[in-house]
PDB file of C-alpha atoms in Angstrom:
ATOM      1  CA  MET N 266     317.359 165.226 -18.859  1.00  0.00           C
ATOM      2  CA  VAL N 267     320.040 165.517 -21.550  1.00  0.00           C
ATOM      3  CA  THR N 268     323.408 167.227 -21.219  1.00  0.00           C
ATOM      4  CA  PHE N 269     325.578 168.129 -24.187  1.00  0.00           C
ATOM      5  CA  CYS N 270     329.248 168.992 -23.691  1.00  0.00           C
ATOM      6  CA  VAL N 271     330.238 170.558 -26.968  1.00  0.00           C
ATOM      7  CA  GLY N 272     333.421 172.423 -26.228  1.00  0.00           C
ATOM      8  CA  TYR N 273     331.996 175.930 -26.248  1.00  0.00           C
ATOM      9  CA  GLY N 274     329.492 175.592 -23.443  1.00  0.00           C
ATOM     10  CA  VAL N 275     327.345 173.023 -21.711  1.00  0.00           C
ATOM     11  CA  VAL N 276     323.853 172.911 -23.088  1.00  0.00           C
ATOM     12  CA  ASN N 277     321.216 170.720 -21.553  1.00  0.00           C
ATOM     13  CA  CYS N 278     318.157 170.684 -23.817  1.00  0.00           C
ATOM     14  CA  GLY N 279     316.300 167.591 -22.767  1.00  0.00           C
ATOM     15  CA  ILE N 280     312.542 167.709 -23.275  1.00  0.00           C
ATOM     16  CA  SER N 281     310.554 167.031 -20.150  1.00  0.00           C
ATOM     17  CA  GLY N 282     307.871 168.678 -18.110  1.00  0.00           C
ATOM     18  CA  THR N 283     304.707 168.329 -16.119  1.00  0.00           C
ATOM     19  CA  PRO N 284     301.562 166.824 -17.645  1.00  0.00           C
ATOM     20  CA  GLY N 285     298.304 168.612 -18.218  1.00  0.00           C
ATOM     21  CA  ARG N 286     299.348 171.471 -20.454  1.00  0.00           C
ATOM     22  CA  PRO N 287     296.720 171.794 -23.181  1.00  0.00           C
ATOM     23  CA  GLY N 288     297.943 172.088 -26.752  1.00  0.00           C
ATOM     24  CA  LEU N 289     301.390 170.760 -25.932  1.00  0.00           C
ATOM     25  CA  GLU N 290     301.834 166.993 -26.200  1.00  0.00           C
ATOM     26  CA  LEU N 291     304.700 166.249 -23.861  1.00  0.00           C
ATOM     27  CA  GLY N 292     304.892 162.622 -24.908  1.00  0.00           C
ATOM     28  CA  TYR N 293     305.496 163.736 -28.478  1.00  0.00           C
ATOM     29  CA  LEU N 294     308.266 166.080 -27.393  1.00  0.00           C
ATOM     30  CA  ARG N 295     309.883 163.379 -25.285  1.00  0.00           C
ATOM     31  CA  SER N 296     309.788 161.034 -28.275  1.00  0.00           C
ATOM     32  CA  LEU N 297     312.257 163.206 -30.169  1.00  0.00           C
ATOM     33  CA  HIS N 298     315.160 161.297 -28.564  1.00  0.00           C
ATOM     34  CA  CYS N 299     317.421 164.334 -28.692  1.00  0.00           C
ATOM     35  CA  VAL N 300     320.517 162.474 -27.472  1.00  0.00           C
ATOM     36  CA  GLU N 301     320.399 159.430 -29.705  1.00  0.00           C
ATOM     37  CA  ALA N 302     319.723 161.455 -32.816  1.00  0.00           C
ATOM     38  CA  THR N 303     322.441 164.023 -32.279  1.00  0.00           C
ATOM     39  CA  LEU N 304     325.433 162.477 -30.533  1.00  0.00           C
ATOM     40  CA  ASP N 305     327.139 161.817 -33.867  1.00  0.00           C
ATOM     41  CA  MET N 306     326.698 165.358 -35.158  1.00  0.00           C
ATOM     42  CA  ASP N 307     329.864 166.985 -36.422  1.00  0.00           C
ATOM     43  CA  GLN N 308     330.650 169.529 -33.724  1.00  0.00           C
ATOM     44  CA  LYS N 309     332.438 171.861 -36.132  1.00  0.00           C
ATOM     45  CA  VAL N 310     329.401 171.878 -38.416  1.00  0.00           C
ATOM     46  CA  LEU N 311     327.138 172.436 -35.437  1.00  0.00           C
ATOM     47  CA  LYS N 312     329.199 175.317 -34.069  1.00  0.00           C
ATOM     48  CA  LYS N 313     329.421 176.956 -37.496  1.00  0.00           C
ATOM     49  CA  LEU N 314     325.683 176.588 -37.988  1.00  0.00           C
ATOM     50  CA  VAL N 315     324.888 178.018 -34.562  1.00  0.00           C
ATOM     51  CA  GLU N 316     327.145 180.996 -35.284  1.00  0.00           C
ATOM     52  CA  SER N 317     325.606 181.549 -38.718  1.00  0.00           C
ATOM     53  CA  ILE N 318     322.021 181.395 -37.494  1.00  0.00           C
ATOM     54  CA  SER N 319     322.760 183.515 -34.424  1.00  0.00           C
ATOM     55  CA  ASP N 320     324.111 186.241 -36.699  1.00  0.00           C
ATOM     56  CA  THR N 321     320.736 186.567 -38.438  1.00  0.00           C
ATOM     57  CA  VAL N 322     318.288 185.576 -35.673  1.00  0.00           C
ATOM     58  CA  LYS N 323     318.889 187.890 -32.747  1.00  0.00           C
ATOM     59  CA  SER N 324     315.926 186.868 -30.606  1.00  0.00           C
ATOM     60  CA  PHE N 325     317.584 183.634 -29.415  1.00  0.00           C
ATOM     61  CA  LYS N 326     320.767 183.158 -27.433  1.00  0.00           C
ATOM     62  CA  LYS N 327     323.344 180.822 -28.935  1.00  0.00           C
ATOM     63  CA  GLY N 328     322.506 178.064 -26.466  1.00  0.00           C
ATOM     64  CA  GLU N 329     318.835 178.336 -27.450  1.00  0.00           C
ATOM     65  CA  VAL N 330     319.725 178.200 -31.129  1.00  0.00           C
ATOM     66  CA  GLU N 331     321.701 175.018 -30.457  1.00  0.00           C
ATOM     67  CA  CYS N 332     318.743 173.420 -28.700  1.00  0.00           C
ATOM     68  CA  LEU N 333     316.428 174.283 -31.591  1.00  0.00           C
ATOM     69  CA  ILE N 334     318.926 172.820 -34.058  1.00  0.00           C
ATOM     70  CA  ARG N 335     319.125 169.598 -32.057  1.00  0.00           C
ATOM     71  CA  ILE N 336     315.339 169.354 -31.789  1.00  0.00           C
ATOM     72  CA  PHE N 337     315.096 169.949 -35.536  1.00  0.00           C
ATOM     73  CA  HIS N 338     317.634 167.224 -36.182  1.00  0.00           C
ATOM     74  CA  SER N 339     315.635 164.819 -34.029  1.00  0.00           C
ATOM     75  CA  LEU N 340     312.415 165.702 -35.841  1.00  0.00           C
ATOM     76  CA  VAL N 341     313.936 165.038 -39.217  1.00  0.00           C
ATOM     77  CA  GLU N 342     315.187 161.647 -37.974  1.00  0.00           C
ATOM     78  CA  ARG N 343     317.997 161.534 -40.498  1.00  0.00           C
ATOM     79  CA  ALA N 344     321.152 161.753 -38.442  1.00  0.00           C
ATOM     80  CA  ASP N 345     323.194 160.128 -41.208  1.00  0.00           C
ATOM     81  CA  VAL N 346     323.031 163.166 -43.510  1.00  0.00           C
ATOM     82  CA  ARG N 347     324.613 166.580 -43.251  1.00  0.00           C
ATOM     83  CA  LEU N 348     322.991 168.831 -40.684  1.00  0.00           C
ATOM     84  CA  ASP N 349     322.813 171.770 -43.078  1.00  0.00           C
ATOM     85  CA  ASN N 350     321.260 169.800 -45.934  1.00  0.00           C
ATOM     86  CA  ILE N 351     318.091 168.251 -44.529  1.00  0.00           C
ATOM     87  CA  GLY N 352     314.558 169.433 -43.962  1.00  0.00           C
ATOM     88  CA  LEU N 353     311.044 168.875 -42.684  1.00  0.00           C
ATOM     89  CA  ASP N 354     308.438 168.019 -45.301  1.00  0.00           C
ATOM     90  CA  ARG N 355     304.943 169.446 -45.158  1.00  0.00           C
ATOM     91  CA  ASN N 356     303.266 166.462 -43.494  1.00  0.00           C
ATOM     92  CA  THR N 357     305.897 166.269 -40.759  1.00  0.00           C
ATOM     93  CA  PHE N 358     305.646 169.999 -40.152  1.00  0.00           C
ATOM     94  CA  ARG N 359     301.850 169.843 -39.926  1.00  0.00           C
ATOM     95  CA  VAL N 360     302.179 167.219 -37.189  1.00  0.00           C
ATOM     96  CA  ILE N 361     304.519 169.563 -35.312  1.00  0.00           C
ATOM     97  CA  LEU N 362     302.116 172.490 -35.659  1.00  0.00           C
ATOM     98  CA  HIS N 363     299.258 170.367 -34.367  1.00  0.00           C
ATOM     99  CA  ARG N 364     300.923 168.387 -31.612  1.00  0.00           C
ATOM    100  CA  ILE N 365     303.305 171.015 -30.264  1.00  0.00           C
ATOM    101  CA  PHE N 366     301.551 174.289 -31.052  1.00  0.00           C
ATOM    102  CA  GLY N 367     297.913 173.182 -30.955  1.00  0.00           C
ATOM    103  CA  MET N 368     296.948 174.227 -34.490  1.00  0.00           C
ATOM    104  CA  THR N 369     293.985 172.464 -36.119  1.00  0.00           C
ATOM    105  CA  ASP N 370     293.101 174.311 -39.340  1.00  0.00           C
ATOM    106  CA  ASP N 371     294.361 172.245 -42.295  1.00  0.00           C
ATOM    107  CA  MET N 372     294.333 175.105 -44.783  1.00  0.00           C
ATOM    108  CA  LEU N 373     296.210 177.456 -42.506  1.00  0.00           C
ATOM    109  CA  MET N 374     298.730 174.825 -41.419  1.00  0.00           C
ATOM    110  CA  ASN N 375     299.584 174.362 -45.089  1.00  0.00           C
ATOM    111  CA  ARG N 376     299.981 178.093 -45.503  1.00  0.00           C
ATOM    112  CA  VAL N 377     302.161 178.361 -42.394  1.00  0.00           C
ATOM    113  CA  PHE N 378     304.410 175.692 -43.909  1.00  0.00           C
ATOM    114  CA  PHE N 379     304.884 177.765 -47.048  1.00  0.00           C
ATOM    115  CA  ALA N 380     305.500 180.896 -44.967  1.00  0.00           C
ATOM    116  CA  PHE N 381     308.332 179.063 -43.165  1.00  0.00           C
ATOM    117  CA  ASP N 382     309.686 177.614 -46.437  1.00  0.00           C
ATOM    118  CA  LYS N 383     311.371 180.775 -47.720  1.00  0.00           C
ATOM    119  CA  ASP N 384     313.269 179.111 -50.565  1.00  0.00           C
ATOM    120  CA  ASN N 385     310.137 177.314 -51.836  1.00  0.00           C
ATOM    121  CA  ASP N 386     311.793 173.897 -52.077  1.00  0.00           C
ATOM    122  CA  ASN N 387     308.961 172.146 -50.177  1.00  0.00           C
ATOM    123  CA  TYR N 388     311.201 171.465 -47.197  1.00  0.00           C
ATOM    124  CA  ILE N 389     311.877 173.528 -44.109  1.00  0.00           C
ATOM    125  CA  ASN N 390     315.619 173.554 -43.511  1.00  0.00           C
ATOM    126  CA  VAL N 391     317.226 174.189 -40.150  1.00  0.00           C
ATOM    127  CA  LYS N 392     317.730 177.908 -40.769  1.00  0.00           C
ATOM    128  CA  GLU N 393     314.100 178.328 -41.839  1.00  0.00           C
ATOM    129  CA  TRP N 394     313.048 176.348 -38.749  1.00  0.00           C
ATOM    130  CA  VAL N 395     314.870 178.632 -36.306  1.00  0.00           C
ATOM    131  CA  LYS N 396     313.872 181.802 -38.171  1.00  0.00           C
ATOM    132  CA  GLY N 397     310.212 180.767 -38.246  1.00  0.00           C
ATOM    133  CA  LEU N 398     310.241 179.868 -34.566  1.00  0.00           C
ATOM    134  CA  SER N 399     311.752 183.254 -33.786  1.00  0.00           C
ATOM    135  CA  VAL N 400     308.551 184.822 -35.147  1.00  0.00           C
ATOM    136  CA  PHE N 401     306.317 182.265 -33.411  1.00  0.00           C
ATOM    137  CA  LEU N 402     307.983 182.506 -30.025  1.00  0.00           C
ATOM    138  CA  ARG N 403     309.477 185.983 -29.805  1.00  0.00           C
ATOM    139  CA  GLY N 404     308.422 187.914 -32.866  1.00  0.00           C
ATOM    140  CA  THR N 405     307.727 191.619 -32.664  1.00  0.00           C
ATOM    141  CA  PHE N 406     304.284 192.878 -33.554  1.00  0.00           C
ATOM    142  CA  GLU N 407     305.613 194.005 -36.940  1.00  0.00           C
ATOM    143  CA  GLU N 408     307.158 190.583 -37.632  1.00  0.00           C
ATOM    144  CA  LYS N 409     303.932 188.813 -36.758  1.00  0.00           C
ATOM    145  CA  LEU N 410     301.947 191.247 -38.902  1.00  0.00           C
ATOM    146  CA  LYS N 411     304.125 190.487 -41.923  1.00  0.00           C
ATOM    147  CA  PHE N 412     303.960 186.762 -41.226  1.00  0.00           C
ATOM    148  CA  CYS N 413     300.150 186.704 -41.010  1.00  0.00           C
ATOM    149  CA  PHE N 414     299.804 188.650 -44.237  1.00  0.00           C
ATOM    150  CA  GLU N 415     302.172 186.255 -45.972  1.00  0.00           C
ATOM    151  CA  VAL N 416     300.056 183.326 -44.779  1.00  0.00           C
ATOM    152  CA  TYR N 417     296.846 184.946 -45.958  1.00  0.00           C
ATOM    153  CA  TYR N 418     297.660 186.225 -49.428  1.00  0.00           C
ATOM    154  CA  PHE N 419     298.102 182.715 -50.846  1.00  0.00           C
ATOM    155  CA  ASN N 420     298.702 183.263 -54.566  1.00  0.00           C
ATOM    156  CA  GLY N 421     301.915 185.244 -54.232  1.00  0.00           C
ATOM    157  CA  ASP N 422     300.743 188.439 -55.930  1.00  0.00           C
ATOM    158  CA  GLY N 423     300.915 190.484 -52.734  1.00  0.00           C
ATOM    159  CA  TYR N 424     297.154 190.904 -52.313  1.00  0.00           C
ATOM    160  CA  ILE N 425     294.412 189.125 -50.393  1.00  0.00           C
ATOM    161  CA  SER N 426     291.592 188.802 -52.930  1.00  0.00           C
ATOM    162  CA  GLN N 427     287.860 188.628 -52.298  1.00  0.00           C
ATOM    163  CA  GLU N 428     287.878 184.991 -53.375  1.00  0.00           C
ATOM    164  CA  LYS N 429     290.599 184.088 -50.875  1.00  0.00           C
ATOM    165  CA  ILE N 430     288.840 185.984 -48.095  1.00  0.00           C
ATOM    166  CA  PHE N 431     285.685 184.006 -48.890  1.00  0.00           C
ATOM    167  CA  ASP N 432     287.571 180.691 -48.876  1.00  0.00           C
ATOM    168  CA  MET N 433     289.337 181.430 -45.582  1.00  0.00           C
ATOM    169  CA  LEU N 434     286.201 182.622 -43.806  1.00  0.00           C
ATOM    170  CA  LYS N 435     284.192 179.693 -45.147  1.00  0.00           C
ATOM    171  CA  ASN N 436     286.846 177.262 -43.998  1.00  0.00           C
ATOM    172  CA  SER N 437     287.037 178.832 -40.548  1.00  0.00           C
ATOM    173  CA  LEU N 438     283.308 179.273 -39.977  1.00  0.00           C
ATOM    174  CA  HIS N 439     282.310 175.859 -41.286  1.00  0.00           C
ATOM    175  CA  GLN N 440     284.666 174.236 -38.823  1.00  0.00           C
ATOM    176  CA  GLN N 441     282.845 175.973 -36.002  1.00  0.00           C
ATOM    177  CA  SER N 442     279.222 175.698 -37.155  1.00  0.00           C
ATOM    178  CA  PRO N 443     278.862 173.807 -40.454  1.00  0.00           C
ATOM    179  CA  GLU N 444     275.056 173.872 -40.505  1.00  0.00           C
ATOM    180  CA  GLU N 445     274.468 177.455 -39.471  1.00  0.00           C
ATOM    181  CA  GLU N 446     276.653 179.428 -41.869  1.00  0.00           C
ATOM    182  CA  THR N 447     275.648 179.865 -45.506  1.00  0.00           C
ATOM    183  CA  ASP N 448     277.595 181.127 -48.493  1.00  0.00           C
ATOM    184  CA  GLU N 449     275.400 184.197 -48.541  1.00  0.00           C
ATOM    185  CA  GLY N 450     276.228 184.981 -44.936  1.00  0.00           C
ATOM    186  CA  ILE N 451     279.932 184.527 -45.616  1.00  0.00           C
ATOM    187  CA  ARG N 452     279.745 186.882 -48.603  1.00  0.00           C
ATOM    188  CA  GLU N 453     278.232 189.473 -46.279  1.00  0.00           C
ATOM    189  CA  LEU N 454     281.195 189.010 -43.956  1.00  0.00           C
ATOM    190  CA  VAL N 455     283.560 189.448 -46.904  1.00  0.00           C
ATOM    191  CA  ASP N 456     281.852 192.732 -47.761  1.00  0.00           C
ATOM    192  CA  ILE N 457     282.115 193.894 -44.150  1.00  0.00           C
ATOM    193  CA  THR N 458     285.777 192.924 -44.034  1.00  0.00           C
ATOM    194  CA  LEU N 459     286.591 194.781 -47.240  1.00  0.00           C
ATOM    195  CA  LYS N 460     284.787 197.883 -46.042  1.00  0.00           C
ATOM    196  CA  LYS N 461     286.889 197.842 -42.893  1.00  0.00           C
ATOM    197  CA  MET N 462     290.267 196.913 -44.388  1.00  0.00           C
ATOM    198  CA  ASP N 463     290.303 197.882 -48.088  1.00  0.00           C
ATOM    199  CA  TYR N 464     291.357 201.507 -47.720  1.00  0.00           C
ATOM    200  CA  ASP N 465     292.011 202.165 -51.410  1.00  0.00           C
ATOM    201  CA  ASN N 466     288.730 200.514 -52.493  1.00  0.00           C
ATOM    202  CA  ASP N 467     290.286 198.294 -55.147  1.00  0.00           C
ATOM    203  CA  GLY N 468     288.401 195.164 -54.055  1.00  0.00           C
ATOM    204  CA  LYS N 469     291.398 193.470 -52.449  1.00  0.00           C
ATOM    205  CA  ILE N 470     293.643 193.909 -49.443  1.00  0.00           C
ATOM    206  CA  SER N 471     297.243 194.973 -49.950  1.00  0.00           C
ATOM    207  CA  PHE N 472     299.899 194.787 -47.252  1.00  0.00           C
ATOM    208  CA  ALA N 473     299.491 198.535 -46.719  1.00  0.00           C
ATOM    209  CA  ASP N 474     295.733 198.014 -46.172  1.00  0.00           C
ATOM    210  CA  PHE N 475     296.334 195.091 -43.822  1.00  0.00           C
ATOM    211  CA  GLU N 476     299.014 196.925 -41.840  1.00  0.00           C
ATOM    212  CA  LYS N 477     296.886 200.031 -41.387  1.00  0.00           C
ATOM    213  CA  ALA N 478     293.816 198.048 -40.327  1.00  0.00           C
ATOM    214  CA  VAL N 479     295.696 195.866 -37.865  1.00  0.00           C
ATOM    215  CA  LYS N 480     297.538 198.805 -36.320  1.00  0.00           C
ATOM    216  CA  GLU N 481     294.181 200.493 -35.773  1.00  0.00           C
ATOM    217  CA  ASP N 482     292.666 197.312 -34.313  1.00  0.00           C
ATOM    218  CA  ARG N 483     295.113 194.599 -33.267  1.00  0.00           C
ATOM    219  CA  LEU N 484     292.301 192.067 -32.978  1.00  0.00           C
ATOM    220  CA  LEU N 485     292.378 191.962 -36.801  1.00  0.00           C
ATOM    221  CA  LEU N 486     295.858 190.395 -36.834  1.00  0.00           C
ATOM    222  CA  GLU N 487     294.412 186.904 -37.333  1.00  0.00           C
ATOM    223  CA  VAL N 488     291.107 188.010 -38.820  1.00  0.00           C
ATOM    224  CA  PHE N 489     291.116 185.236 -41.459  1.00  0.00           C
ATOM    225  CA  GLY N 490     292.006 182.402 -39.118  1.00  0.00           C
ATOM    226  CA  PRO N 491     294.565 181.458 -36.445  1.00  0.00           C
ATOM    227  CA  CYS N 492     297.994 181.168 -38.041  1.00  0.00           C
ATOM    228  CA  LEU N 493     300.048 181.926 -34.935  1.00  0.00           C
ATOM    229  CA  PRO N 494     300.187 179.640 -31.899  1.00  0.00           C
ATOM    230  CA  GLU N 495     298.579 180.806 -28.684  1.00  0.00           C
ATOM    231  CA  ALA N 496     300.915 182.608 -26.315  1.00  0.00           C
ATOM    232  CA  LYS N 497     300.570 179.916 -23.665  1.00  0.00           C
ATOM    233  CA  ASN N 498     301.650 177.179 -26.071  1.00  0.00           C
ATOM    234  CA  CYS N 499     304.690 179.246 -27.030  1.00  0.00           C
ATOM    235  CA  LEU N 500     305.639 179.812 -23.407  1.00  0.00           C
ATOM    236  CA  ASP N 501     305.159 176.140 -22.603  1.00  0.00           C
ATOM    237  CA  PHE N 502     307.320 175.096 -25.545  1.00  0.00           C
ATOM    238  CA  GLU N 503     310.080 177.486 -24.527  1.00  0.00           C
ATOM    239  CA  ALA N 504     309.912 176.318 -20.918  1.00  0.00           C
ATOM    240  CA  LEU N 505     310.418 172.730 -22.032  1.00  0.00           C
ATOM    241  CA  ALA N 506     312.909 173.307 -24.832  1.00  0.00           C
ATOM    242  CA  PHE N 507     315.194 175.687 -22.980  1.00  0.00           C
ATOM    243  CA  GLN N 508     314.722 174.844 -19.312  1.00  0.00           C
ATOM    244  CA  HIS N 509     318.002 172.953 -18.932  1.00  0.00           C
ATOM    245  CA  ILE N 510     320.358 175.356 -20.686  1.00  0.00           C
ATOM    246  CA  LEU N 511     323.261 175.707 -18.284  1.00  0.00           C
ATOM    247  CA  THR N 512     325.458 178.008 -20.316  1.00  0.00           C
ATOM    248  CA  SER N 513     325.164 179.494 -23.745  1.00  0.00           C
ATOM    249  CA  THR N 514     328.485 181.231 -24.175  1.00  0.00           C
ATOM    250  CA  PHE N 515     330.944 180.248 -26.859  1.00  0.00           C
TER     251      PHE N 515
END
């Protein structure tokens, strides 16, 4: 259990919990060493950063934002640099997605990284970390819809092409049954998917197509592969990350 006395509230964001929760590696979370990595943080920088992030991410209380910042700082393991000028690289972030949120699909974990990395600098900074987690943990249906589409359209042109649908379905299906699925069968699935989701019949899926299809059938939200963590993993992470917040008022 870790208590932080930071002048504007007492925040206890130690990582602990009971064993046996699938998809959430408690030993990994405990290994973050939140105290040792963050005791030397400049409190003025921290407070300013919490205020700045809280102004744009409304789904977390300020005490929760502080905990996420401290966990981020521990993950980066670079306490000797400025808090607002560091980031998680893709490999580190993939480990987090796998060990904390139970994700296993390599292709989609890469795409989730790029969806978090809004400034495209190949690092997830602390603001991108908190903003991305706000969608993961407490995002509205509309926010999750936009996030999934961003993960899926890959090439940045705003459309999910037939080729990308084929690649995603092949990747997903071959992981489940590599000997049973054939390219021909996957192409049939692509055709079925386009018939269901390509409302303007242009051979690709726009955001408008995707939004309409998913609103008609919410099971289509992750139709091309799981890019959001399961609800239970999110709840478990929140329970561990925020369970010791004593106050969150500034």
